[in-house]
């Protein structure tokens, strides 16, 4: 522990997170694996475990613990990679002022909410983690600094995902959640309260386990250069990647490195197929093609239920029961078809130009004598404005970063039988796919469908276009139209979400009330009133010669723009 730093919760005391501890151990043995992404809800020990690993990394030449650097969410690129040392520049010297990556050299860089970072920063961080060096080429500066570090990013998937190209660059990924077994939760609380009450005593209590874990990691690091993986297992590696639908060869390389690290943790000088299969979920699950079925869980599938007894002919009904008289509604899965016109998303989005791009405020600069990043033209203008040819610190101007980030668009799609019978479901899916593909790489989308007796969130907030496409293509159709339920769920999903936009695709033929005895259409209009003022596009999917025009009424209550959906 670095003198003056707060006490660190021992990694050995983290309870009931075996996969997280295994993934951290692999990274602690072989940082060249390329970083670890931890996905899970808040309060699942993500940052606690990451900080605990830093305590077990090799100490530096000064005998102090390895550095643990927590990347602030609002950090600029200059703060991350380093920039020109302005004090040296005023003396005529060109020198690098190290950034956070260089400060984490030999230790661990932790990024909370990595999914909310700008793309270019994620790219820089992953480059440095892979190369072990950070290079800076700007402002007459051409320098580099060592950045041999273990990189850990964490995120809550409900707040949006990472783009596939960034997911692929994280060597390992583990999904965590807080235990739901009462006894396990009680044990976690008991340990945490003991740590907060007396951290030194808690550390002493866990000293033996912590020392054993540190010794195991140190022994594995020493053994790792001698660990081999038989050439015959390369085919197993490629088979595992191919079965997961992974295109990038990076997964194959990480499987090789992670299997060797797994063997080193067990004190063996040769990796086996069992090592490969042990690490495969950590390497492949976040790279898996979402259109493929999930991997087997390892437990045998349940036996199919016995068929119901066949009734005698005189007891068999002449016609099947209606879809909503008991069992689930019949399901059809329609293939997408091209709509006659794309959804006019840019037409209802305030503050955006014709192409739908966000209108950001013009960049500006402010005085900052301690600036680490200069707006050079503004700085020179300030100096010249007072009649000086050479700027001083009083002339320094730093650019104010503009807000960066994408839109949040919630698509709510009617998947009831009326849309399917009208032949509009294919066009509806086609319009959805077209709209999803038009979203920028930083835009986050979510998808709600409603049918039968309720509405479901088919896709949580994500920037992953492939995941969104798979969800749309697999969406079933059939049953009644619980429009009010969908609008209630929409309000719940968008509560507290700033700047969200809504696209509602429906024929408006609500026929499922919120409560027995109430009117389904009145319930829908009442639920829509809660969403009034939200930037909304209503897409009318109604077909046929007799049309009720309810989507138009709904748009009026919502204060939304209206567009009709016509097949091509």
Tab-separated table of C-alpha atoms in Angstrom, residues 79-355:
chain	number	residue	atom	x	y	z
A	79	UNK	CA	-4.747	14.084	-19.429
A	80	UNK	CA	-4.690	10.427	-20.462
A	81	UNK	CA	-1.698	10.262	-22.821
A	82	UNK	CA	0.303	13.293	-21.690
A	83	UNK	CA	1.040	16.632	-23.254
A	84	UNK	CA	3.661	19.294	-23.715
A	85	UNK	CA	5.247	20.428	-20.456
A	86	UNK	CA	4.455	24.135	-20.646
A	87	UNK	CA	6.907	25.171	-17.927
A	88	UNK	CA	9.712	23.540	-19.903
A	89	UNK	CA	8.386	25.041	-23.142
A	90	UNK	CA	8.635	28.556	-21.707
A	91	UNK	CA	12.321	27.799	-21.081
A	92	UNK	CA	12.748	26.660	-24.677
A	93	UNK	CA	12.688	22.916	-23.893
A	94	UNK	CA	10.418	20.342	-25.509
A	95	UNK	CA	9.445	17.800	-22.881
A	96	UNK	CA	6.543	15.417	-22.226
A	97	UNK	CA	4.370	15.872	-19.173
A	98	UNK	CA	3.282	12.271	-18.473
A	99	UNK	CA	-0.403	11.443	-18.427
A	100	UNK	CA	-2.425	8.864	-16.539
A	101	UNK	CA	-1.226	5.984	-18.720
A	102	UNK	CA	2.402	6.644	-17.845
A	103	UNK	CA	1.480	7.091	-14.182
A	104	UNK	CA	-0.053	3.596	-14.229
A	105	UNK	CA	3.124	2.008	-15.613
A	106	UNK	CA	3.850	-1.188	-13.704
A	107	UNK	CA	0.424	-1.175	-12.092
A	108	UNK	CA	-3.246	-1.085	-12.915
A	109	UNK	CA	-5.425	1.419	-14.755
A	110	UNK	CA	-9.094	1.167	-13.810
A	111	UNK	CA	-11.862	2.698	-15.942
A	112	UNK	CA	-15.322	2.773	-14.428
A	113	UNK	CA	-18.203	3.162	-16.903
A	114	UNK	CA	-15.869	2.546	-19.832
A	115	UNK	CA	-18.920	2.348	-22.097
A	116	UNK	CA	-19.542	6.062	-21.504
A	117	UNK	CA	-16.062	7.169	-22.596
A	118	UNK	CA	-15.620	8.789	-26.024
A	119	UNK	CA	-14.568	6.267	-28.654
A	120	UNK	CA	-11.205	7.884	-29.366
A	121	UNK	CA	-10.213	7.630	-25.686
A	122	UNK	CA	-11.184	3.955	-25.522
A	123	UNK	CA	-9.048	3.390	-28.615
A	124	UNK	CA	-6.036	5.140	-27.070
A	125	UNK	CA	-6.344	3.185	-23.815
A	126	UNK	CA	-6.599	-0.187	-25.525
A	127	UNK	CA	-3.667	0.648	-27.814
A	128	UNK	CA	-1.451	1.486	-24.856
A	129	UNK	CA	-2.485	-1.640	-22.960
A	130	UNK	CA	-1.650	-3.806	-25.974
A	131	UNK	CA	1.683	-2.145	-26.820
A	132	UNK	CA	2.938	-1.359	-23.320
A	133	UNK	CA	3.861	2.139	-24.438
A	134	UNK	CA	2.042	5.414	-25.030
A	135	UNK	CA	3.131	7.629	-27.917
A	136	UNK	CA	2.444	11.364	-28.136
A	137	UNK	CA	2.864	13.231	-31.412
A	138	UNK	CA	1.473	16.755	-31.314
A	139	UNK	CA	2.431	20.382	-30.772
A	140	UNK	CA	6.037	19.822	-31.981
A	141	UNK	CA	6.243	16.966	-29.479
A	142	UNK	CA	7.276	13.463	-30.505
A	143	UNK	CA	7.739	11.368	-27.388
A	144	UNK	CA	6.772	8.112	-25.778
A	145	UNK	CA	6.498	6.777	-22.248
A	146	UNK	CA	6.234	3.234	-20.884
A	147	UNK	CA	2.712	2.047	-20.066
A	148	UNK	CA	3.172	-1.572	-19.030
A	149	UNK	CA	-0.054	-1.949	-17.153
A	150	UNK	CA	-3.023	-4.154	-16.459
A	151	UNK	CA	-6.158	-2.529	-17.842
A	152	UNK	CA	-9.557	-3.119	-16.247
A	153	UNK	CA	-12.776	-1.537	-17.457
A	154	UNK	CA	-16.175	-1.903	-15.833
A	155	UNK	CA	-19.651	-1.069	-17.043
A	156	UNK	CA	-23.331	-1.497	-16.315
A	157	UNK	CA	-24.929	-2.974	-19.474
A	158	UNK	CA	-28.222	-1.235	-18.662
A	159	UNK	CA	-26.479	2.095	-19.322
A	160	UNK	CA	-25.426	1.091	-22.835
A	161	UNK	CA	-22.937	-1.238	-24.416
A	162	UNK	CA	-19.573	-1.010	-26.105
A	163	UNK	CA	-19.173	-1.144	-29.847
A	164	UNK	CA	-18.130	-4.608	-31.107
A	165	UNK	CA	-14.683	-3.454	-32.231
A	166	UNK	CA	-13.918	-2.278	-28.686
A	167	UNK	CA	-15.384	-5.380	-27.069
A	168	UNK	CA	-13.057	-7.478	-29.201
A	169	UNK	CA	-10.020	-5.581	-27.957
A	170	UNK	CA	-10.655	-6.483	-24.330
A	171	UNK	CA	-8.873	-9.785	-23.852
A	172	UNK	CA	-11.244	-11.108	-21.197
A	173	UNK	CA	-14.776	-10.269	-20.113
A	174	UNK	CA	-16.656	-11.458	-17.045
A	175	UNK	CA	-20.303	-10.850	-16.162
A	176	UNK	CA	-20.978	-10.370	-12.457
A	177	UNK	CA	-24.023	-9.815	-10.289
A	178	UNK	CA	-24.712	-9.559	-6.593
A	179	UNK	CA	-25.554	-12.961	-5.069
A	180	UNK	CA	-29.244	-13.622	-4.476
A	181	UNK	CA	-28.807	-16.307	-1.803
A	182	UNK	CA	-29.574	-14.641	1.567
A	183	UNK	CA	-26.737	-16.397	3.414
A	184	UNK	CA	-24.200	-15.285	0.799
A	185	UNK	CA	-25.422	-11.698	0.866
A	186	UNK	CA	-25.246	-11.715	4.658
A	187	UNK	CA	-21.640	-12.921	4.547
A	188	UNK	CA	-20.675	-10.138	2.135
A	189	UNK	CA	-22.291	-7.504	4.358
A	190	UNK	CA	-20.648	-8.981	7.451
A	191	UNK	CA	-17.190	-8.746	5.895
A	192	UNK	CA	-17.735	-5.250	4.557
A	193	UNK	CA	-18.943	-3.922	7.896
A	194	UNK	CA	-15.942	-5.476	9.638
A	195	UNK	CA	-13.600	-3.791	7.131
A	196	UNK	CA	-15.227	-0.390	7.572
A	197	UNK	CA	-15.180	-0.711	11.372
A	198	UNK	CA	-11.468	-1.567	11.622
A	199	UNK	CA	-9.587	-1.895	8.335
A	200	UNK	CA	-6.187	-2.785	9.899
A	201	UNK	CA	-7.721	-5.552	12.020
A	202	UNK	CA	-9.647	-6.856	9.025
A	203	UNK	CA	-6.461	-6.886	6.952
A	204	UNK	CA	-4.639	-8.777	9.694
A	205	UNK	CA	-7.442	-11.340	9.840
A	206	UNK	CA	-7.120	-11.993	6.102
A	207	UNK	CA	-3.338	-11.678	5.963
A	208	UNK	CA	-2.650	-15.405	5.563
A	209	UNK	CA	-5.144	-15.838	2.700
A	210	UNK	CA	-3.951	-12.631	1.021
A	211	UNK	CA	-0.309	-13.703	1.314
A	212	UNK	CA	-1.141	-17.128	-0.126
A	213	UNK	CA	-2.916	-15.532	-3.096
A	214	UNK	CA	-0.044	-13.108	-3.665
A	215	UNK	CA	2.432	-15.983	-3.533
A	216	UNK	CA	0.406	-18.009	-6.017
A	217	UNK	CA	0.273	-15.120	-8.485
A	218	UNK	CA	3.987	-14.403	-8.094
A	219	UNK	CA	4.880	-18.071	-8.657
A	220	UNK	CA	2.659	-18.174	-11.745
A	221	UNK	CA	4.308	-15.048	-13.162
A	222	UNK	CA	7.737	-16.643	-12.736
A	223	UNK	CA	6.592	-19.887	-14.355
A	224	UNK	CA	4.681	-18.334	-17.260
A	225	UNK	CA	7.665	-17.884	-19.657
A	226	UNK	CA	8.308	-21.642	-19.460
A	227	UNK	CA	4.680	-22.701	-20.000
A	228	UNK	CA	3.980	-24.198	-23.427
A	229	UNK	CA	0.824	-25.134	-25.282
A	230	UNK	CA	1.053	-28.214	-27.536
A	231	UNK	CA	0.740	-27.503	-31.240
A	232	UNK	CA	-2.049	-30.081	-31.470
A	233	UNK	CA	-4.271	-27.784	-29.367
A	234	UNK	CA	-4.151	-24.972	-31.926
A	235	UNK	CA	-6.953	-26.700	-33.816
A	236	UNK	CA	-8.993	-26.739	-30.600
A	237	UNK	CA	-8.442	-22.988	-30.285
A	238	UNK	CA	-9.601	-22.284	-33.827
A	239	UNK	CA	-12.586	-24.611	-33.420
A	240	UNK	CA	-13.728	-22.839	-30.248
A	241	UNK	CA	-13.499	-19.447	-31.962
A	242	UNK	CA	-15.271	-20.637	-35.096
A	243	UNK	CA	-18.115	-22.226	-33.135
A	244	UNK	CA	-18.660	-18.867	-31.415
A	245	UNK	CA	-18.820	-17.064	-34.767
A	246	UNK	CA	-15.772	-14.942	-33.905
A	247	UNK	CA	-14.099	-13.387	-36.932
A	248	UNK	CA	-11.138	-11.676	-35.308
A	249	UNK	CA	-7.937	-13.667	-34.803
A	250	UNK	CA	-7.390	-11.725	-31.586
A	251	UNK	CA	-9.635	-14.203	-29.779
A	252	UNK	CA	-7.408	-17.113	-30.834
A	253	UNK	CA	-4.310	-15.338	-29.533
A	254	UNK	CA	-5.985	-14.493	-26.235
A	255	UNK	CA	-7.148	-18.098	-25.828
A	256	UNK	CA	-3.527	-19.200	-26.236
A	257	UNK	CA	-2.230	-16.692	-23.672
A	258	UNK	CA	-5.048	-17.230	-21.181
A	259	UNK	CA	-4.706	-21.032	-21.287
A	260	UNK	CA	-0.983	-20.719	-20.534
A	261	UNK	CA	-1.737	-18.351	-17.647
A	262	UNK	CA	-4.314	-20.838	-16.336
A	263	UNK	CA	-1.709	-23.614	-16.394
A	264	UNK	CA	0.807	-21.356	-14.640
A	265	UNK	CA	-1.725	-20.667	-11.877
A	266	UNK	CA	-1.927	-24.426	-11.326
A	267	UNK	CA	1.870	-24.715	-11.297
A	268	UNK	CA	2.054	-26.679	-14.565
A	269	UNK	CA	4.522	-26.102	-17.403
A	270	UNK	CA	2.152	-27.295	-20.142
A	271	UNK	CA	-1.346	-26.085	-20.945
A	272	UNK	CA	-4.058	-28.622	-21.694
A	273	UNK	CA	-7.398	-28.730	-23.464
A	274	UNK	CA	-9.036	-28.410	-20.045
A	275	UNK	CA	-7.248	-25.070	-19.602
A	276	UNK	CA	-8.571	-23.889	-22.962
A	277	UNK	CA	-12.131	-24.835	-22.110
A	278	UNK	CA	-11.804	-23.252	-18.659
A	279	UNK	CA	-10.854	-19.850	-20.067
A	280	UNK	CA	-12.991	-20.006	-23.232
A	281	UNK	CA	-16.115	-18.332	-21.739
A	282	UNK	CA	-14.039	-15.373	-20.521
A	283	UNK	CA	-12.433	-14.997	-23.948
A	284	UNK	CA	-15.349	-15.724	-26.266
A	285	UNK	CA	-18.653	-14.750	-24.657
A	286	UNK	CA	-18.291	-11.012	-25.336
A	287	UNK	CA	-17.113	-11.719	-28.893
A	288	UNK	CA	-19.800	-14.286	-29.697
A	289	UNK	CA	-21.996	-13.628	-32.727
A	290	UNK	CA	-25.361	-12.653	-31.160
A	291	UNK	CA	-27.211	-14.386	-33.987
A	292	UNK	CA	-25.902	-17.762	-32.804
A	293	UNK	CA	-27.603	-19.734	-30.012
A	294	UNK	CA	-26.030	-19.309	-26.553
A	295	UNK	CA	-23.330	-21.808	-25.581
A	296	UNK	CA	-24.397	-24.866	-23.578
A	297	UNK	CA	-24.404	-24.282	-19.839
A	298	UNK	CA	-22.835	-27.639	-19.111
A	299	UNK	CA	-25.942	-29.112	-17.486
A	300	UNK	CA	-28.084	-31.624	-19.415
A	301	UNK	CA	-31.222	-30.184	-20.995
A	302	UNK	CA	-34.496	-30.948	-19.246
A	303	UNK	CA	-36.456	-33.865	-20.568
A	304	UNK	CA	-39.351	-32.845	-22.833
A	305	UNK	CA	-42.779	-33.097	-21.209
A	306	UNK	CA	-44.949	-36.070	-22.042
A	307	UNK	CA	-47.559	-35.370	-24.735
A	308	UNK	CA	-51.090	-34.853	-23.414
A	309	UNK	CA	-53.437	-37.801	-23.709
A	310	UNK	CA	-55.517	-37.837	-26.863
A	311	UNK	CA	-59.203	-37.438	-26.188
A	312	UNK	CA	-61.706	-39.794	-27.801
A	313	UNK	CA	-63.135	-38.450	-31.068
A	314	UNK	CA	-66.448	-37.506	-29.461
A	315	UNK	CA	-64.591	-35.335	-26.887
A	316	UNK	CA	-62.321	-33.489	-29.332
A	317	UNK	CA	-63.415	-29.938	-30.156
A	318	UNK	CA	-64.241	-29.096	-33.741
A	319	UNK	CA	-62.218	-25.885	-33.643
A	320	UNK	CA	-59.086	-24.866	-31.736
A	321	UNK	CA	-59.505	-22.583	-28.733
A	322	UNK	CA	-58.887	-18.864	-29.296
A	323	UNK	CA	-55.264	-17.755	-28.856
A	324	UNK	CA	-55.851	-15.924	-25.593
A	325	UNK	CA	-57.994	-18.583	-23.941
A	326	UNK	CA	-55.340	-20.067	-21.722
A	327	UNK	CA	-51.968	-20.740	-23.327
A	328	UNK	CA	-49.536	-18.292	-24.905
A	329	UNK	CA	-50.465	-16.664	-28.221
A	330	UNK	CA	-49.356	-18.404	-31.409
A	331	UNK	CA	-46.034	-17.116	-32.645
A	332	UNK	CA	-44.880	-16.248	-36.147
A	333	UNK	CA	-41.464	-14.852	-36.987
A	334	UNK	CA	-41.625	-12.684	-40.100
A	335	UNK	CA	-38.568	-11.912	-42.198
A	336	UNK	CA	-37.828	-8.188	-42.664
A	337	UNK	CA	-38.894	-6.588	-45.943
A	338	UNK	CA	-38.037	-3.217	-47.383
A	339	UNK	CA	-40.398	-0.362	-46.424
A	340	UNK	CA	-41.461	2.177	-49.026
A	341	UNK	CA	-39.697	4.964	-47.143
A	342	UNK	CA	-37.276	5.127	-44.207
A	343	UNK	CA	-38.429	6.389	-40.840
A	344	UNK	CA	-38.108	10.173	-40.690
A	345	UNK	CA	-36.039	10.195	-37.521
A	346	UNK	CA	-34.290	13.484	-38.234
A	347	UNK	CA	-37.639	15.213	-38.720
A	348	UNK	CA	-38.688	14.923	-35.092
A	349	UNK	CA	-35.292	15.307	-33.435
A	350	UNK	CA	-34.836	18.805	-31.972
A	351	UNK	CA	-31.481	20.478	-32.269
A	352	UNK	CA	-30.329	18.422	-35.247
A	353	UNK	CA	-29.656	19.295	-38.860
A	354	UNK	CA	-31.094	17.695	-41.948
A	355	UNK	CA	-28.741	14.727	-41.710
